[in-house]
Coordinates of C-alpha atoms and ligand atoms in Angstrom, one line a residue:
M1 CA 1.7 -9.7 42.3
R2 CA 5.4 -9.0 42.2
R3 CA 7.0 -8.6 45.6
F4 CA 9.0 -5.5 46.2
R5 CA 12.7 -6.3 46.5
I6 CA 14.3 -4.7 49.5
G7 CA 18.0 -4.0 50.2
I8 CA 19.1 -3.5 53.8
L9 CA 22.0 -1.0 54.1
G10 CA 23.6 -1.1 57.5
C11 CA 23.4 -4.5 59.3
G12 CA 23.7 -3.4 63.0
Y13 CA 21.5 -3.7 66.0
I14 CA 18.1 -2.6 64.5
S15 CA 18.6 -4.5 61.3
N16 CA 17.6 -7.6 63.3
T17 CA 14.1 -6.2 64.0
Y18 CA 13.7 -4.9 60.4
I19 CA 14.7 -8.2 58.8
S20 CA 12.9 -10.6 61.0
D21 CA 9.7 -8.5 61.1
I22 CA 9.6 -8.0 57.3
Q23 CA 10.3 -11.6 56.7
T24 CA 7.6 -12.7 59.2
F25 CA 4.8 -10.2 58.7
Y26 CA 5.1 -8.4 55.3
K27 CA 4.8 -10.9 52.5
D28 CA 4.7 -8.2 49.8
L29 CA 8.3 -7.4 50.6
K30 CA 11.3 -9.6 50.0
I31 CA 14.6 -8.9 51.6
A32 CA 16.8 -9.6 48.6
A33 CA 20.2 -8.4 49.8
C34 CA 22.0 -6.8 52.7
A35 CA 25.1 -4.7 52.9
D36 CA 27.4 -3.1 55.4
L37 CA 30.6 -1.2 55.5
V38 CA 32.0 -4.2 57.3
P39 CA 31.5 -7.2 54.9
E40 CA 31.5 -9.8 57.7
V41 CA 28.7 -8.0 59.5
A42 CA 26.5 -8.2 56.3
M43 CA 27.5 -11.8 55.7
A44 CA 26.5 -12.8 59.3
Q45 CA 23.1 -11.2 58.9
A46 CA 22.6 -12.9 55.5
D47 CA 23.5 -16.3 57.1
K48 CA 21.3 -15.7 60.2
Y49 CA 18.2 -14.7 58.2
G50 CA 18.7 -16.7 55.0
I51 CA 19.1 -13.6 52.8
A52 CA 20.3 -14.7 49.3
K53 CA 22.9 -12.0 48.8
S54 CA 25.3 -10.1 51.1
C55 CA 27.5 -7.5 49.5
T56 CA 29.3 -4.2 49.8
P57 CA 27.3 -0.9 49.9
D58 CA 28.4 -0.1 46.3
E59 CA 27.3 -3.5 45.0
L60 CA 23.9 -3.0 46.7
L61 CA 23.5 0.4 45.1
A62 CA 24.4 -1.1 41.7
D63 CA 22.0 -4.0 42.0
D64 CA 19.3 -3.4 39.3
S65 CA 16.9 -5.9 40.9
I66 CA 16.5 -3.8 44.2
D67 CA 13.5 -1.5 44.4
I68 CA 13.8 0.0 47.9
I69 CA 16.9 0.5 50.0
V70 CA 16.4 0.7 53.8
N71 CA 19.1 2.9 55.3
L72 CA 20.0 1.6 58.7
T73 CA 23.4 3.2 59.1
P74 CA 24.2 5.4 62.1
P75 CA 22.5 8.8 62.2
D76 CA 25.5 10.9 61.1
M77 CA 25.8 8.8 57.9
H78 CA 22.2 9.3 56.8
P79 CA 22.4 12.3 54.5
E80 CA 25.5 11.0 52.7
V81 CA 24.1 7.4 52.3
N82 CA 20.7 8.8 51.3
R83 CA 22.2 10.8 48.6
K84 CA 24.0 7.7 47.2
I85 CA 20.8 5.7 47.3
I86 CA 18.9 8.4 45.5
A87 CA 21.7 8.8 42.9
A88 CA 21.5 5.1 42.3
G89 CA 17.8 5.6 41.4
K90 CA 16.4 3.5 44.3
H91 CA 13.4 4.3 46.4
L92 CA 14.6 5.1 49.9
F93 CA 13.3 4.3 53.4
C94 CA 15.6 5.9 56.0
E95 CA 15.8 5.3 59.8
K96 CA 15.4 8.4 61.9
P97 CA 16.7 11.0 62.1
F98 CA 16.5 11.9 58.4
A99 CA 19.0 14.7 58.6
P100 CA 20.8 16.9 61.1
S101 CA 19.2 20.1 59.8
L102 CA 16.1 21.3 57.9
E103 CA 18.4 22.6 55.2
E104 CA 20.1 19.3 54.7
A105 CA 16.8 17.4 54.7
R106 CA 15.5 19.8 52.0
Q107 CA 18.6 19.2 49.8
V108 CA 18.2 15.4 50.0
L109 CA 14.5 15.5 49.4
D110 CA 14.9 17.9 46.4
M111 CA 17.4 15.5 45.0
A112 CA 14.9 12.7 45.3
D113 CA 12.3 14.8 43.6
R114 CA 14.6 15.5 40.7
K115 CA 15.6 11.9 40.4
G116 CA 11.9 10.7 40.6
V117 CA 12.4 8.3 43.5
R118 CA 10.2 8.1 46.6
V119 CA 11.4 8.7 50.1
G120 CA 10.0 7.5 53.4
C121 CA 11.4 7.9 56.9
A122 CA 11.0 6.3 60.3
P123 CA 9.2 6.5 62.7
D124 CA 6.5 4.4 61.3
T125 CA 5.0 3.6 64.7
F126 CA 2.2 6.1 64.1
L127 CA 0.9 3.8 61.4
S128 CA 0.5 0.8 63.6
S129 CA -2.4 -0.7 65.6
G130 CA -2.0 1.2 68.9
L131 CA -1.5 4.7 67.5
Q132 CA -4.0 4.4 64.7
S133 CA -6.5 3.2 67.3
M134 CA -5.7 6.3 69.4
R135 CA -6.4 8.4 66.4
F136 CA -9.7 6.8 65.7
Y137 CA -10.9 7.3 69.3
L138 CA -9.6 10.9 69.4
D139 CA -11.3 11.7 66.1
S140 CA -14.5 10.1 67.3
G141 CA -14.6 12.7 70.1
I142 CA -14.2 10.4 73.0
I143 CA -12.4 13.0 75.0
G144 CA -14.2 16.0 73.5
K145 CA -12.0 18.9 72.3
P146 CA -8.3 18.2 73.0
F147 CA -6.4 21.1 74.5
F148 CA -3.3 19.6 76.2
V149 CA -0.8 16.8 75.6
A150 CA 1.8 15.5 78.0
A151 CA 4.6 13.7 76.1
N152 CA 7.5 12.4 78.1
M153 CA 10.4 10.2 77.1
T154 CA 12.3 9.5 80.3
N155 CA 15.1 7.0 80.2
F156 CA 18.8 6.7 80.9
G157 CA 20.3 6.8 77.5
V158 CA 21.4 3.8 75.5
E159 CA 24.7 3.0 77.2
T160 CA 23.2 0.2 79.3
W161 CA 22.1 -1.8 76.2
H162 CA 23.5 -0.5 72.9
P163 CA 26.8 -2.1 71.8
N164 CA 27.9 1.2 70.3
P165 CA 26.5 4.1 72.3
F166 CA 29.1 6.7 71.2
P167 CA 27.2 8.2 68.3
Y168 CA 24.3 9.0 70.6
Y169 CA 26.4 11.7 72.3
T170 CA 27.8 13.5 69.3
D171 CA 26.6 16.9 68.0
H172 CA 23.5 16.0 66.1
A173 CA 22.4 13.3 68.5
G174 CA 21.0 13.0 72.0
P175 CA 17.4 12.5 72.9
M176 CA 15.9 15.0 70.5
F177 CA 17.3 13.4 67.4
D178 CA 17.1 9.8 68.7
M179 CA 13.7 9.7 70.5
A180 CA 11.6 12.8 69.8
P181 CA 10.7 11.7 66.2
Y182 CA 8.5 8.9 67.8
Y183 CA 6.6 11.5 69.9
L184 CA 6.5 14.2 67.2
S185 CA 5.2 11.8 64.5
A186 CA 2.5 10.5 66.9
I187 CA 1.5 14.0 67.9
I188 CA 1.3 15.3 64.3
S189 CA -0.6 12.2 63.2
L190 CA -3.1 12.6 66.1
L191 CA -3.4 16.4 66.3
G192 CA -1.8 18.1 63.3
P193 CA 1.2 20.3 62.7
I194 CA 3.2 22.5 65.1
E195 CA 3.1 26.3 65.1
S196 CA 5.6 27.4 67.6
V197 CA 8.1 26.1 70.2
A198 CA 9.8 27.2 73.4
A199 CA 12.4 25.0 75.1
F200 CA 15.1 24.7 77.8
S201 CA 17.8 22.1 78.0
A202 CA 20.2 20.7 80.5
M203 CA 23.3 18.5 80.7
P204 CA 23.2 17.0 84.2
S205 CA 26.3 15.0 83.5
G206 CA 28.9 15.4 80.8
T207 CA 30.3 11.9 81.4
R208 CA 28.4 8.9 80.3
H209 CA 29.6 5.5 81.4
V210 CA 29.5 2.6 78.9
Y211 CA 28.1 -0.5 80.5
T212 CA 28.0 -2.9 77.6
G213 CA 29.5 -3.8 74.2
P214 CA 33.1 -4.0 73.1
R215 CA 34.0 -0.7 74.9
A216 CA 32.3 -1.5 78.2
G217 CA 34.0 0.3 81.0
A218 CA 34.9 3.4 78.9
D219 CA 33.5 6.8 79.5
I220 CA 32.0 9.1 76.9
E221 CA 32.7 12.8 77.5
T222 CA 29.9 14.7 75.9
S223 CA 29.0 18.4 75.6
I224 CA 25.5 18.1 74.1
P225 CA 22.4 18.6 76.3
T226 CA 20.9 15.3 77.2
H227 CA 17.6 16.7 78.7
F228 CA 15.1 18.9 76.9
S229 CA 11.9 20.4 78.3
S230 CA 9.8 22.1 75.7
I231 CA 6.3 23.5 75.1
L232 CA 4.9 23.2 71.6
R233 CA 1.8 25.0 70.4
L234 CA 0.0 23.2 67.6
R235 CA -1.8 25.0 64.8
N236 CA -5.1 23.9 66.2
G237 CA -4.2 25.6 69.5
V238 CA -3.4 22.4 71.5
I239 CA -0.5 22.9 73.9
V240 CA 2.1 20.1 74.2
S241 CA 4.5 19.7 77.1
M242 CA 7.3 17.5 75.8
N243 CA 10.2 16.3 77.8
M244 CA 13.0 14.2 76.1
S245 CA 15.6 13.0 78.5
F246 CA 18.6 10.6 78.7
D247 CA 19.1 11.5 82.3
I248 CA 16.1 10.0 84.2
Y249 CA 16.5 6.5 85.8
R250 CA 12.8 6.1 86.5
S251 CA 9.7 8.3 86.4
D252 CA 6.0 8.0 86.6
L253 CA 5.4 10.8 84.1
P254 CA 3.0 9.6 81.4
A255 CA 4.6 8.8 78.0
L256 CA 1.6 10.2 76.1
E257 CA -1.6 11.7 77.5
I258 CA -4.1 13.8 75.6
C259 CA -6.4 15.9 77.7
G260 CA -9.7 17.1 76.3
T261 CA -12.9 18.8 77.4
D262 CA -14.6 15.4 78.1
G263 CA -11.7 13.3 79.3
T264 CA -8.2 12.0 78.9
L265 CA -6.7 9.5 76.4
S266 CA -3.4 7.8 77.2
Y267 CA -1.0 5.6 75.3
P268 CA 1.8 3.5 76.8
D269 CA 4.8 4.4 74.6
P270 CA 5.0 6.0 71.1
N271 CA 8.2 4.1 70.4
F272 CA 5.9 1.0 70.4
G273 CA 3.3 0.4 67.7
G274 CA 1.5 -2.2 69.7
G275 CA 0.0 -0.5 72.7
T276 CA -3.4 -0.4 74.3
P277 CA -5.1 3.1 74.5
K278 CA -6.8 4.0 77.7
V279 CA -9.5 6.5 78.4
Y280 CA -10.8 8.4 81.3
R281 CA -14.2 10.0 80.7
K282 CA -15.6 13.0 82.6
E283 CA -18.6 10.9 83.7
Q284 CA -16.3 8.8 85.9
Y285 CA -15.4 12.0 87.7
T286 CA -18.8 13.5 87.9
G287 CA -20.5 10.2 88.7
T288 CA -19.8 10.4 92.4
V289 CA -21.9 13.5 92.5
Y290 CA -24.9 11.3 91.9
Q291 CA -23.7 8.0 93.5
Q292 CA -21.5 8.1 96.5
T293 CA -20.9 4.4 96.3
E294 CA -17.7 2.4 96.5
A295 CA -18.2 1.3 92.8
A296 CA -18.5 5.0 91.7
E297 CA -15.4 5.9 93.8
A298 CA -13.5 3.1 92.2
R299 CA -14.5 4.2 88.7
R300 CA -13.4 7.7 89.5
E301 CA -9.8 6.5 90.1
K302 CA -9.0 4.6 87.0
F303 CA -8.4 4.7 83.2
Y304 CA -10.3 2.1 81.1
E305 CA -8.6 0.1 78.3
L306 CA -9.9 0.5 74.8
P307 CA -9.6 -2.2 72.2
E308 CA -7.1 -1.9 69.4
L309 CA -9.0 -1.6 66.2
Y310 CA -6.4 -3.3 64.0
A311 CA -4.5 -6.5 64.5
R312 CA -1.4 -6.0 66.6
V313 CA 1.6 -7.2 64.7
K314 CA 3.9 -7.1 67.6
D315 CA 4.5 -4.7 70.5
Y316 CA 7.9 -3.5 69.3
S317 CA 8.1 -3.8 65.6
R318 CA 9.8 -2.2 62.6
G319 CA 9.3 -2.4 58.8
L320 CA 5.6 -1.2 58.5
G321 CA 6.8 2.1 56.9
V322 CA 8.7 0.2 54.3
L323 CA 5.6 -1.8 53.4
E324 CA 3.5 1.4 53.4
L325 CA 6.1 3.0 51.0
A326 CA 5.9 0.0 48.7
D327 CA 2.1 0.1 48.7
A328 CA 2.2 3.8 47.9
I329 CA 4.5 3.2 45.0
R330 CA 2.4 0.4 43.7
T331 CA -0.9 2.4 43.9
G332 CA 0.5 5.7 42.9
R333 CA -0.5 7.6 46.1
R334 CA 1.6 9.6 48.4
N335 CA 3.3 7.7 51.2
R336 CA 2.4 8.8 54.7
T337 CA 6.0 9.0 55.9
G338 CA 7.1 11.3 53.1
A339 CA 8.7 14.7 52.5
D340 CA 6.2 17.1 54.3
L341 CA 6.3 15.1 57.5
I342 CA 10.1 14.6 57.3
L343 CA 10.6 18.3 57.0
H344 CA 8.2 19.2 59.7
I345 CA 9.7 16.7 62.2
T346 CA 13.3 17.8 61.3
E347 CA 12.4 21.4 61.8
A348 CA 10.6 20.7 65.1
I349 CA 13.9 19.0 66.4
E350 CA 15.8 22.1 65.2
A351 CA 13.2 24.4 66.8
V352 CA 13.5 22.8 70.3
R353 CA 17.3 22.9 70.1
A354 CA 17.4 26.5 68.8
S355 CA 15.0 27.8 71.4
A356 CA 16.9 25.9 74.2
E357 CA 20.2 27.4 73.0
N358 CA 19.2 30.9 72.0
G359 CA 16.1 31.6 74.2
G360 CA 12.7 32.9 72.9
F361 CA 10.0 31.3 70.8
Y362 CA 10.7 29.6 67.5
T363 CA 8.0 30.0 64.9
M364 CA 7.9 27.0 62.5
Q365 CA 8.3 27.7 58.8
T366 CA 7.2 24.3 57.6
T367 CA 3.9 22.6 58.0
C368 CA 2.2 19.4 56.9
E369 CA -1.2 17.7 56.8
R370 CA -2.0 14.9 59.2
P371 CA -1.0 11.8 57.4
E372 CA -4.1 10.1 56.2
A373 CA -5.7 7.8 58.8
I374 CA -6.0 4.1 58.2
P375 CA -9.6 3.0 58.4
P376 CA -10.3 0.7 61.4
G377 CA -10.5 -3.0 60.7
V378 CA -8.0 -2.8 57.9
Q379 CA -5.6 -5.7 58.1
A380 CA -2.3 -4.9 59.8
D381 CA -0.3 -5.2 56.6
K382 CA -2.8 -3.2 54.4
F383 CA -3.5 0.5 54.2
R384 CA -6.9 0.8 52.4
Ligands
NAD1 N1 19.1 0.5 68.0 C1 17.8 0.7 68.1 O1 17.1 0.2 68.9 C2 17.2 1.5 67.0 C3 15.8 1.6 67.0 C4 15.2 2.3 66.1 C5 16.0 3.0 65.2 N2 17.3 3.0 65.2 C6 18.0 3.8 64.2 O2 18.6 2.9 63.2 C7 19.8 3.3 62.7 C8 20.9 2.3 63.0 O3 20.9 2.0 64.4 P1 21.6 0.7 65.0 O4 21.3 0.8 66.4 O5 21.3 -0.4 64.2 O6 23.2 1.2 64.7 P2 24.5 0.2 64.8 O7 25.6 1.1 65.1 O8 24.2 -1.0 65.6 O9 24.6 -0.3 63.3 C9 24.9 0.5 62.2 C10 25.6 -0.4 61.1 O10 25.8 0.5 59.9 C11 27.1 0.2 59.4 N3 27.6 1.3 58.6 C12 28.1 2.5 59.1 N4 28.4 3.3 58.1 C13 27.9 2.7 57.0 C14 27.9 3.1 55.6 N5 28.4 4.3 55.2 N6 27.4 2.2 54.7 C15 27.0 1.0 55.1 N7 27.0 0.6 56.4 C16 27.5 1.4 57.3 C17 27.9 -0.2 60.6 O11 29.1 -1.0 60.2 C18 26.9 -0.9 61.5 O12 27.0 -2.3 61.2 C19 20.1 4.7 63.5 O13 19.6 5.7 62.6 C20 19.2 4.6 64.7 O14 18.8 5.9 65.1 C21 17.9 2.2 66.1

């Protein structure tokens, strides 16, 4: 079987994870070339990972041997670069966020439709072992009927570890664009689409100090909100409390908990595909009614780990979505990270920001199906 030939466009920080994970785990894909605006950066990645060709972005777009281009440029470049990839007739997998607005996402996706190329977009973490296992357990009824989700991304921004934190504090950036896609894609995959949104935002500090990288010691003055607290109501009636923050040093808020009529399911971090789901069942709580023993009391206090039902590729991994897109192209099915999900996630980000800015509830215009589940036991690099 012919391997899909992948071109990496943008050879910065996350390209390391994409390239090494694809090379290590996904043998149906071959990274055939890499390109960057800065030629030395592309050359260095080609050297480091033994990629046969490093070139300019235009040379990559003109390379007839490339099937899929993975867009790993900074967020504000995504629409422009995506348009070029589509115009070149290549299938596209883009890092998140896909676009700064629903309107712009639509334009790019319409262009892809007209051109007859496929589009996928990160996050792909919802396809991986931990979150697909969560979905299996949830769908099996392990916590009864879900009614509430707590989703909390609490960290202190990227300026303590990213060599170039500046783009994270520009207009169409901040925690909603950078991190909410992981949580939104997980929630939509687990529970379905969003119906309406209400939100508030805050900017506890307009000055962000840069701790690392070539501009360590500088300050970033920003006017964008860096903390969002929102309530989403899903179409199935489930209520989600979602907090996305670049202003919290440490918190014990759960990253993802789903509460149902018969218990609670929890997941360590939707940004990570490898993660062990945990469950708390109602019997643990009611058990002490019948047995007032130390063992029953102890059971009442804790969550229990559930096995992952797929092989865990790695805790923090990237590239599965590229493989899933290639598999969809090969088999002629729709890819799970495609247009409907992209539009719905893009609108959800817009909805939180709009409600926080203007007040009131935002009613979603877009919707989508839950991306198809992967049957348990399927190999980590297969989808059927
Ligand atoms: N850093 C992470 O941990 C992380 C994790 C997941 C996803 N992402 C996403 O991946 C994308 C890239 O993030 P990063 O952290 O690697 O950024 P980065 O700033 O480290 O790297 C971006 C690279 O793209 C190049 N570039 C800029 N404009 C270009 C253009 N027009 N054509 C070709 N190359 C261009 C830059 O020279 C740079 O080398 C972003 O969308 C980000 O949200 C990042």
